[in-house]
Amino acid sequence: MGFSAADAVIPACAVIGIAFALWQWFLVAKVKVSAYAPAGNGVHGRPVFRTEDEDGEDARMGGGGGGESDDEEDGGDGPAAVARCAEVQNAISVGANSFLFTQYKYLAAFTVIFAVVIFLFLGSVHRFSTASQPCQYTKGKTCKPALANAVFTTIAFLLGAVTSVVSGFLGMRIATFANARTTLEARRGIGAAFATAFRSGAVMGFLLSSLGLLVLYVAIKLFGLYYHDDWEGLYESITGYGLGGSSMALFGRVGGGIYTKAADVGADLVGKVERNIPEDDPRNPAVIADNVGDNVGDIAGMGSDLFGSYAESTCAALFVASISSFGADHDFAAVCYPLLISSAGLVVCLVTTLFATDFFKVKTVRGVAPALKLQLVISTALMTVAALVVTFAALPAKFTMFDFGEQKQVKNWHVFFCVAIGLWAGLAIGFITEYFTSNAYSPVRDVADSCRTGAATNVIFGLALGYKSVIVPVLAIAVSIYVSFTLASIYGIAIAALGMLSTVATGLAIDAYGPISDNAGGIAEMAGMSRRIRQRTDALDAAGNTTAAIGKGFAIGSAALVSLALFGAFVSRAGVTVINVLSPKVFAGMLAGGMLPYWFSAMTMKSVGSAALKMVEEVRRQFSTIPGLMEGRATPDYASCVRISTDASLREMMPPGALVLLAPLVVGTFFGVHALAGLLAGALVSGVQVAISASNSGGAWDNAKKYIEAGASEHAKSLGPKGSEAHKAAVIGDTIGDPLKDTSGPSLNILIKLMAVESLVFAPFFAAHGGLIIN
């Protein structure tokens, strides 16, 4: 594949991905939620709403009226309930928009300040000189001045930050656009509701993946107009793109996680345990804040998170390729092999999506979960074939890769195996996560059974499950690292990470499907729709819970590989050839790094606990002081609960973010690159295992509660029904697990990635001026 071919393929695939996302949006938008208030119409003064089915036939949604689908029910799904659907959707959308815009004001200030820090640190490497410098890796050549690298790295940082924020915001808008539509489509059947929710997730997945690829490609081409044949400087400056994306992801995950879990804990403890009312009951004052949290945490935060992983793995691979024979030979197709893999991944994911929405449509409740899992299998299998084609088309048969000061001979099929092992290791991690978090298997059922004797035994069993669930994923990651490093050195690890993320469009579609379905169920409950509709949305939500856990496992596994690839790139850029763990500086750094995930988790969990405490007190206050609230004759003050979550998340997201961003700067500046290398290694080893354990314990507690609530087996019925002592114990376990699986756990994978990419970006400064106290 030549220069012109790569230049055609990459943007073309990105444009195809964006076009496909817009097509899916158009299909979702055919389900109309529109309001009008003609004289004399409406229910108790409310406007009447209508929907339009996929064939474009307008169907007035009344109780027993003509023109309804055969699948519709009378009574609970009439105009009043449908009007309430739109009202709740609007309240959720307004709440999510309000929170994100407020959060983005804080992030804008941070971005400007940190951009200045990047420029000052990197510009001072050669005292802001505008003179060209000898190239570090290509002997006998001169490269652009450090000041230029400072400017372009800062620009790349800003580009990554903006792209990450846009990705998260688009995801939130799509989710709030689709949630009520999924509820209304459930009136036509489980298949229509599934297609709406999954297509909405696909919009997010393809927009984010395509946008990330296109912006990165355009940045490389524009930066190249200045750098010309200085590919070392070009791809070193591009690493700022990954730093920008991951910085925004950290605040999005932490802030969104605190928001959603404060509301969730408050709603569950008072609503379910104390007042014995259903989940998403409109009498619960925290219910709107809870549903808003699904969008700002699980959608916007997750979108920024996976964008960060994609950007960082690509930047690490590009940087290592640029200082190898690819860069020396100026072989653009070979250097941009990571972008070509991502381009092929978009096409593969497009075909895979059609399997769920067009080729094999879901027709029964039992078909929902297999359809989602089949997406993972099909995308992995197809991507393996696509990677083989791209590898032999883009890479020369033999080449050399930078190997910590040496040159390693590599063949193109070595690189293919690195992609493949990353792909299949990701699938293995996903399925082992499902085994430990799905109530279809014995681990979660054992946790549910432990609720017979109260919350204490439930917590003990859940913690044990989380610790045990670490074993297989860590072994899979270890095997991936060993094989890929043996085949292609640090470049192999970066490519394995990229392989795991090459099907990110499908992974994001499945992940986003879960919160959309959860919101759809909440809207159905709050709108007072019929039991049959809620059963369908519950079935969608149940499948989404498991796939969400799979997505978290996938994100953590990819974060481990991405972090190690970035670590290798940092060590290379800092000029370090050997990391001696017996060195006091390195070992002390490792101990400190191993401690950071615990410190970070303590901060985020306490933040959730503090916010939840205020939420519980507010919900209790409203139940005790608002006459008729429990009887459904009064409306709760939803806004006060939304305000509590918003204020808490914005206030509490700063300290954990400061810890992650300042740790590498402080250690690198005052203790040098060897101590910083130890810090990164310790954080990686510790953080991956804490993250897996936390996410899986929380997921198991959540699904143990849902197993009891569903009562789908004789064993589950013996533990229920809702409101039983076993169910209350399960709710307490789920409440404990909420900050673990949705705040601390997912945020930890950003911690290990962000520290590594920040170290890579600031490596020139640390190498030149680091070690002010211990050099």
JSON list of C-alpha atoms in Angstrom, two decimals, residues 591-733:
[
{"chain": "A", "resi": 591, "resn": "LEU", "atom": "CA", "xyz": [5.87, 1.35, 46.07]},
{"chain": "A", "resi": 592, "resn": "ALA", "atom": "CA", "xyz": [4.50, 4.88, 45.74]},
{"chain": "A", "resi": 593, "resn": "GLY", "atom": "CA", "xyz": [2.91, 4.03, 42.39]},
{"chain": "A", "resi": 594, "resn": "GLY", "atom": "CA", "xyz": [1.28, 0.91, 43.83]},
{"chain": "A", "resi": 595, "resn": "MET", "atom": "CA", "xyz": [-0.26, 3.08, 46.55]},
{"chain": "A", "resi": 596, "resn": "LEU", "atom": "CA", "xyz": [-1.78, 5.67, 44.19]},
{"chain": "A", "resi": 597, "resn": "PRO", "atom": "CA", "xyz": [-4.78, 3.57, 43.00]},
{"chain": "A", "resi": 598, "resn": "TYR", "atom": "CA", "xyz": [-5.79, 3.03, 46.65]},
{"chain": "A", "resi": 599, "resn": "TRP", "atom": "CA", "xyz": [-5.44, 6.74, 47.44]},
{"chain": "A", "resi": 600, "resn": "PHE", "atom": "CA", "xyz": [-7.41, 7.62, 44.31]},
{"chain": "A", "resi": 601, "resn": "SER", "atom": "CA", "xyz": [-10.13, 5.05, 45.11]},
{"chain": "A", "resi": 602, "resn": "ALA", "atom": "CA", "xyz": [-10.40, 6.35, 48.67]},
{"chain": "A", "resi": 603, "resn": "MET", "atom": "CA", "xyz": [-10.96, 9.86, 47.39]},
{"chain": "A", "resi": 604, "resn": "THR", "atom": "CA", "xyz": [-13.60, 8.91, 44.82]},
{"chain": "A", "resi": 605, "resn": "MET", "atom": "CA", "xyz": [-15.49, 6.54, 47.14]},
{"chain": "A", "resi": 606, "resn": "LYS", "atom": "CA", "xyz": [-15.56, 9.06, 49.98]},
{"chain": "A", "resi": 607, "resn": "SER", "atom": "CA", "xyz": [-16.84, 11.65, 47.52]},
{"chain": "A", "resi": 608, "resn": "VAL", "atom": "CA", "xyz": [-19.70, 9.35, 46.53]},
{"chain": "A", "resi": 609, "resn": "GLY", "atom": "CA", "xyz": [-20.38, 8.59, 50.19]},
{"chain": "A", "resi": 610, "resn": "SER", "atom": "CA", "xyz": [-20.50, 12.26, 51.18]},
{"chain": "A", "resi": 611, "resn": "ALA", "atom": "CA", "xyz": [-22.79, 13.17, 48.30]},
{"chain": "A", "resi": 612, "resn": "ALA", "atom": "CA", "xyz": [-24.99, 10.11, 48.95]},
{"chain": "A", "resi": 613, "resn": "LEU", "atom": "CA", "xyz": [-25.32, 11.10, 52.61]},
{"chain": "A", "resi": 614, "resn": "LYS", "atom": "CA", "xyz": [-26.74, 14.47, 51.61]},
{"chain": "A", "resi": 615, "resn": "MET", "atom": "CA", "xyz": [-28.98, 12.79, 49.04]},
{"chain": "A", "resi": 616, "resn": "VAL", "atom": "CA", "xyz": [-30.38, 10.30, 51.58]},
{"chain": "A", "resi": 617, "resn": "GLU", "atom": "CA", "xyz": [-31.11, 13.12, 54.02]},
{"chain": "A", "resi": 618, "resn": "GLU", "atom": "CA", "xyz": [-32.88, 15.14, 51.33]},
{"chain": "A", "resi": 619, "resn": "VAL", "atom": "CA", "xyz": [-35.01, 12.19, 50.14]},
{"chain": "A", "resi": 620, "resn": "ARG", "atom": "CA", "xyz": [-35.96, 11.37, 53.72]},
{"chain": "A", "resi": 621, "resn": "ARG", "atom": "CA", "xyz": [-36.83, 15.01, 54.35]},
{"chain": "A", "resi": 622, "resn": "GLN", "atom": "CA", "xyz": [-39.14, 15.15, 51.38]},
{"chain": "A", "resi": 623, "resn": "PHE", "atom": "CA", "xyz": [-40.93, 11.93, 52.28]},
{"chain": "A", "resi": 624, "resn": "SER", "atom": "CA", "xyz": [-41.50, 13.18, 55.83]},
{"chain": "A", "resi": 625, "resn": "THR", "atom": "CA", "xyz": [-42.42, 16.81, 55.09]},
{"chain": "A", "resi": 626, "resn": "ILE", "atom": "CA", "xyz": [-44.35, 16.78, 51.78]},
{"chain": "A", "resi": 627, "resn": "PRO", "atom": "CA", "xyz": [-47.97, 15.75, 52.51]},
{"chain": "A", "resi": 628, "resn": "GLY", "atom": "CA", "xyz": [-49.32, 13.07, 50.19]},
{"chain": "A", "resi": 629, "resn": "LEU", "atom": "CA", "xyz": [-45.98, 12.26, 48.56]},
{"chain": "A", "resi": 630, "resn": "MET", "atom": "CA", "xyz": [-45.99, 8.61, 49.56]},
{"chain": "A", "resi": 631, "resn": "GLU", "atom": "CA", "xyz": [-49.62, 8.26, 48.42]},
{"chain": "A", "resi": 632, "resn": "GLY", "atom": "CA", "xyz": [-48.81, 9.76, 45.01]},
{"chain": "A", "resi": 633, "resn": "ARG", "atom": "CA", "xyz": [-50.94, 12.88, 45.55]},
{"chain": "A", "resi": 634, "resn": "ALA", "atom": "CA", "xyz": [-47.97, 15.30, 45.58]},
{"chain": "A", "resi": 635, "resn": "THR", "atom": "CA", "xyz": [-44.98, 15.87, 43.29]},
{"chain": "A", "resi": 636, "resn": "PRO", "atom": "CA", "xyz": [-41.43, 15.56, 44.72]},
{"chain": "A", "resi": 637, "resn": "ASP", "atom": "CA", "xyz": [-38.89, 18.34, 44.45]},
{"chain": "A", "resi": 638, "resn": "TYR", "atom": "CA", "xyz": [-36.70, 16.63, 41.86]},
{"chain": "A", "resi": 639, "resn": "ALA", "atom": "CA", "xyz": [-34.60, 19.77, 41.28]},
{"chain": "A", "resi": 640, "resn": "SER", "atom": "CA", "xyz": [-33.14, 19.78, 44.78]},
{"chain": "A", "resi": 641, "resn": "CYS", "atom": "CA", "xyz": [-31.75, 16.25, 44.30]},
{"chain": "A", "resi": 642, "resn": "VAL", "atom": "CA", "xyz": [-30.34, 17.14, 40.89]},
{"chain": "A", "resi": 643, "resn": "ARG", "atom": "CA", "xyz": [-28.67, 20.16, 42.50]},
{"chain": "A", "resi": 644, "resn": "ILE", "atom": "CA", "xyz": [-27.10, 18.01, 45.26]},
{"chain": "A", "resi": 645, "resn": "SER", "atom": "CA", "xyz": [-25.57, 15.61, 42.71]},
{"chain": "A", "resi": 646, "resn": "THR", "atom": "CA", "xyz": [-24.37, 18.44, 40.46]},
{"chain": "A", "resi": 647, "resn": "ASP", "atom": "CA", "xyz": [-22.73, 20.43, 43.24]},
{"chain": "A", "resi": 648, "resn": "ALA", "atom": "CA", "xyz": [-21.09, 17.36, 44.77]},
{"chain": "A", "resi": 649, "resn": "SER", "atom": "CA", "xyz": [-19.67, 16.03, 41.50]},
{"chain": "A", "resi": 650, "resn": "LEU", "atom": "CA", "xyz": [-18.23, 19.38, 40.40]},
{"chain": "A", "resi": 651, "resn": "ARG", "atom": "CA", "xyz": [-16.68, 20.00, 43.81]},
{"chain": "A", "resi": 652, "resn": "GLU", "atom": "CA", "xyz": [-15.36, 16.49, 44.39]},
{"chain": "A", "resi": 653, "resn": "MET", "atom": "CA", "xyz": [-13.91, 15.70, 40.94]},
{"chain": "A", "resi": 654, "resn": "MET", "atom": "CA", "xyz": [-11.02, 18.15, 41.36]},
{"chain": "A", "resi": 655, "resn": "PRO", "atom": "CA", "xyz": [-8.90, 16.49, 44.11]},
{"chain": "A", "resi": 656, "resn": "PRO", "atom": "CA", "xyz": [-8.68, 13.04, 42.42]},
{"chain": "A", "resi": 657, "resn": "GLY", "atom": "CA", "xyz": [-7.89, 14.73, 39.10]},
{"chain": "A", "resi": 658, "resn": "ALA", "atom": "CA", "xyz": [-5.17, 16.83, 40.71]},
{"chain": "A", "resi": 659, "resn": "LEU", "atom": "CA", "xyz": [-3.63, 13.71, 42.29]},
{"chain": "A", "resi": 660, "resn": "VAL", "atom": "CA", "xyz": [-3.35, 11.92, 38.94]},
{"chain": "A", "resi": 661, "resn": "LEU", "atom": "CA", "xyz": [-2.02, 14.92, 37.01]},
{"chain": "A", "resi": 662, "resn": "LEU", "atom": "CA", "xyz": [0.43, 16.18, 39.62]},
{"chain": "A", "resi": 663, "resn": "ALA", "atom": "CA", "xyz": [2.00, 12.85, 40.62]},
{"chain": "A", "resi": 664, "resn": "PRO", "atom": "CA", "xyz": [4.08, 12.36, 37.43]},
{"chain": "A", "resi": 665, "resn": "LEU", "atom": "CA", "xyz": [5.03, 16.05, 37.26]},
{"chain": "A", "resi": 666, "resn": "VAL", "atom": "CA", "xyz": [6.24, 16.12, 40.86]},
{"chain": "A", "resi": 667, "resn": "VAL", "atom": "CA", "xyz": [8.11, 12.81, 40.73]},
{"chain": "A", "resi": 668, "resn": "GLY", "atom": "CA", "xyz": [9.69, 13.44, 37.32]},
{"chain": "A", "resi": 669, "resn": "THR", "atom": "CA", "xyz": [10.74, 16.98, 38.17]},
{"chain": "A", "resi": 670, "resn": "PHE", "atom": "CA", "xyz": [12.14, 16.35, 41.64]},
{"chain": "A", "resi": 671, "resn": "PHE", "atom": "CA", "xyz": [13.23, 12.69, 41.55]},
{"chain": "A", "resi": 672, "resn": "GLY", "atom": "CA", "xyz": [14.07, 11.99, 37.91]},
{"chain": "A", "resi": 673, "resn": "VAL", "atom": "CA", "xyz": [13.04, 9.60, 35.16]},
{"chain": "A", "resi": 674, "resn": "HIS", "atom": "CA", "xyz": [14.04, 6.39, 36.95]},
{"chain": "A", "resi": 675, "resn": "ALA", "atom": "CA", "xyz": [11.85, 7.14, 39.95]},
{"chain": "A", "resi": 676, "resn": "LEU", "atom": "CA", "xyz": [9.03, 8.10, 37.57]},
{"chain": "A", "resi": 677, "resn": "ALA", "atom": "CA", "xyz": [9.45, 4.83, 35.68]},
{"chain": "A", "resi": 678, "resn": "GLY", "atom": "CA", "xyz": [9.02, 2.99, 38.98]},
{"chain": "A", "resi": 679, "resn": "LEU", "atom": "CA", "xyz": [5.95, 5.07, 39.81]},
{"chain": "A", "resi": 680, "resn": "LEU", "atom": "CA", "xyz": [4.30, 4.19, 36.47]},
{"chain": "A", "resi": 681, "resn": "ALA", "atom": "CA", "xyz": [5.11, 0.49, 36.82]},
{"chain": "A", "resi": 682, "resn": "GLY", "atom": "CA", "xyz": [3.72, 0.33, 40.35]},
{"chain": "A", "resi": 683, "resn": "ALA", "atom": "CA", "xyz": [0.52, 2.17, 39.40]},
{"chain": "A", "resi": 684, "resn": "LEU", "atom": "CA", "xyz": [0.00, -0.13, 36.42]},
{"chain": "A", "resi": 685, "resn": "VAL", "atom": "CA", "xyz": [0.43, -3.38, 38.34]},
{"chain": "A", "resi": 686, "resn": "SER", "atom": "CA", "xyz": [-1.70, -2.25, 41.26]},
{"chain": "A", "resi": 687, "resn": "GLY", "atom": "CA", "xyz": [-4.31, -0.26, 39.34]},
{"chain": "A", "resi": 688, "resn": "VAL", "atom": "CA", "xyz": [-5.32, -2.97, 36.88]},
{"chain": "A", "resi": 689, "resn": "GLN", "atom": "CA", "xyz": [-6.05, -5.49, 39.62]},
{"chain": "A", "resi": 690, "resn": "VAL", "atom": "CA", "xyz": [-7.91, -3.06, 41.88]},
{"chain": "A", "resi": 691, "resn": "ALA", "atom": "CA", "xyz": [-9.98, -1.89, 38.91]},
{"chain": "A", "resi": 692, "resn": "ILE", "atom": "CA", "xyz": [-10.99, -5.41, 37.82]},
{"chain": "A", "resi": 693, "resn": "SER", "atom": "CA", "xyz": [-11.84, -6.45, 41.36]},
{"chain": "A", "resi": 694, "resn": "ALA", "atom": "CA", "xyz": [-13.89, -3.31, 42.08]},
{"chain": "A", "resi": 695, "resn": "SER", "atom": "CA", "xyz": [-15.82, -3.45, 38.81]},
{"chain": "A", "resi": 696, "resn": "ASN", "atom": "CA", "xyz": [-16.66, -7.13, 39.06]},
{"chain": "A", "resi": 697, "resn": "SER", "atom": "CA", "xyz": [-17.66, -7.04, 42.74]},
{"chain": "A", "resi": 698, "resn": "GLY", "atom": "CA", "xyz": [-20.01, -4.16, 41.99]},
{"chain": "A", "resi": 699, "resn": "GLY", "atom": "CA", "xyz": [-21.41, -5.86, 38.90]},
{"chain": "A", "resi": 700, "resn": "ALA", "atom": "CA", "xyz": [-22.01, -9.10, 40.80]},
{"chain": "A", "resi": 701, "resn": "TRP", "atom": "CA", "xyz": [-23.86, -7.33, 43.63]},
{"chain": "A", "resi": 702, "resn": "ASP", "atom": "CA", "xyz": [-26.01, -5.47, 41.10]},
{"chain": "A", "resi": 703, "resn": "ASN", "atom": "CA", "xyz": [-27.01, -8.61, 39.21]},
{"chain": "A", "resi": 704, "resn": "ALA", "atom": "CA", "xyz": [-27.53, -10.61, 42.41]},
{"chain": "A", "resi": 705, "resn": "LYS", "atom": "CA", "xyz": [-30.14, -8.01, 43.39]},
{"chain": "A", "resi": 706, "resn": "LYS", "atom": "CA", "xyz": [-31.77, -8.20, 39.95]},
{"chain": "A", "resi": 707, "resn": "TYR", "atom": "CA", "xyz": [-31.74, -12.01, 40.10]},
{"chain": "A", "resi": 708, "resn": "ILE", "atom": "CA", "xyz": [-33.83, -11.89, 43.28]},
{"chain": "A", "resi": 709, "resn": "GLU", "atom": "CA", "xyz": [-36.12, -9.20, 41.89]},
{"chain": "A", "resi": 710, "resn": "ALA", "atom": "CA", "xyz": [-36.79, -11.07, 38.66]},
{"chain": "A", "resi": 711, "resn": "GLY", "atom": "CA", "xyz": [-37.75, -14.32, 40.43]},
{"chain": "A", "resi": 712, "resn": "ALA", "atom": "CA", "xyz": [-37.17, -16.24, 37.21]},
{"chain": "A", "resi": 713, "resn": "SER", "atom": "CA", "xyz": [-36.23, -19.54, 38.92]},
{"chain": "A", "resi": 714, "resn": "GLU", "atom": "CA", "xyz": [-37.36, -21.48, 41.97]},
{"chain": "A", "resi": 715, "resn": "HIS", "atom": "CA", "xyz": [-34.14, -20.53, 43.71]},
{"chain": "A", "resi": 716, "resn": "ALA", "atom": "CA", "xyz": [-34.69, -16.82, 43.00]},
{"chain": "A", "resi": 717, "resn": "LYS", "atom": "CA", "xyz": [-38.32, -17.06, 44.13]},
{"chain": "A", "resi": 718, "resn": "SER", "atom": "CA", "xyz": [-37.21, -18.58, 47.43]},
{"chain": "A", "resi": 719, "resn": "LEU", "atom": "CA", "xyz": [-35.10, -15.44, 48.07]},
{"chain": "A", "resi": 720, "resn": "GLY", "atom": "CA", "xyz": [-37.77, -12.93, 47.08]},
{"chain": "A", "resi": 721, "resn": "PRO", "atom": "CA", "xyz": [-40.02, -11.21, 46.52]},
{"chain": "A", "resi": 722, "resn": "LYS", "atom": "CA", "xyz": [-39.10, -7.54, 46.46]},
{"chain": "A", "resi": 723, "resn": "GLY", "atom": "CA", "xyz": [-39.09, -6.21, 49.99]},
{"chain": "A", "resi": 724, "resn": "SER", "atom": "CA", "xyz": [-38.03, -9.50, 51.58]},
{"chain": "A", "resi": 725, "resn": "GLU", "atom": "CA", "xyz": [-35.11, -9.55, 54.02]},
{"chain": "A", "resi": 726, "resn": "ALA", "atom": "CA", "xyz": [-32.89, -11.24, 51.42]},
{"chain": "A", "resi": 727, "resn": "HIS", "atom": "CA", "xyz": [-33.85, -8.60, 48.86]},
{"chain": "A", "resi": 728, "resn": "LYS", "atom": "CA", "xyz": [-33.03, -5.78, 51.29]},
{"chain": "A", "resi": 729, "resn": "ALA", "atom": "CA", "xyz": [-29.62, -7.37, 51.93]},
{"chain": "A", "resi": 730, "resn": "ALA", "atom": "CA", "xyz": [-29.07, -7.56, 48.15]},
{"chain": "A", "resi": 731, "resn": "VAL", "atom": "CA", "xyz": [-29.99, -3.87, 47.77]},
{"chain": "A", "resi": 732, "resn": "ILE", "atom": "CA", "xyz": [-27.43, -2.94, 50.43]},
{"chain": "A", "resi": 733, "resn": "GLY", "atom": "CA", "xyz": [-24.76, -4.97, 48.59]}
]
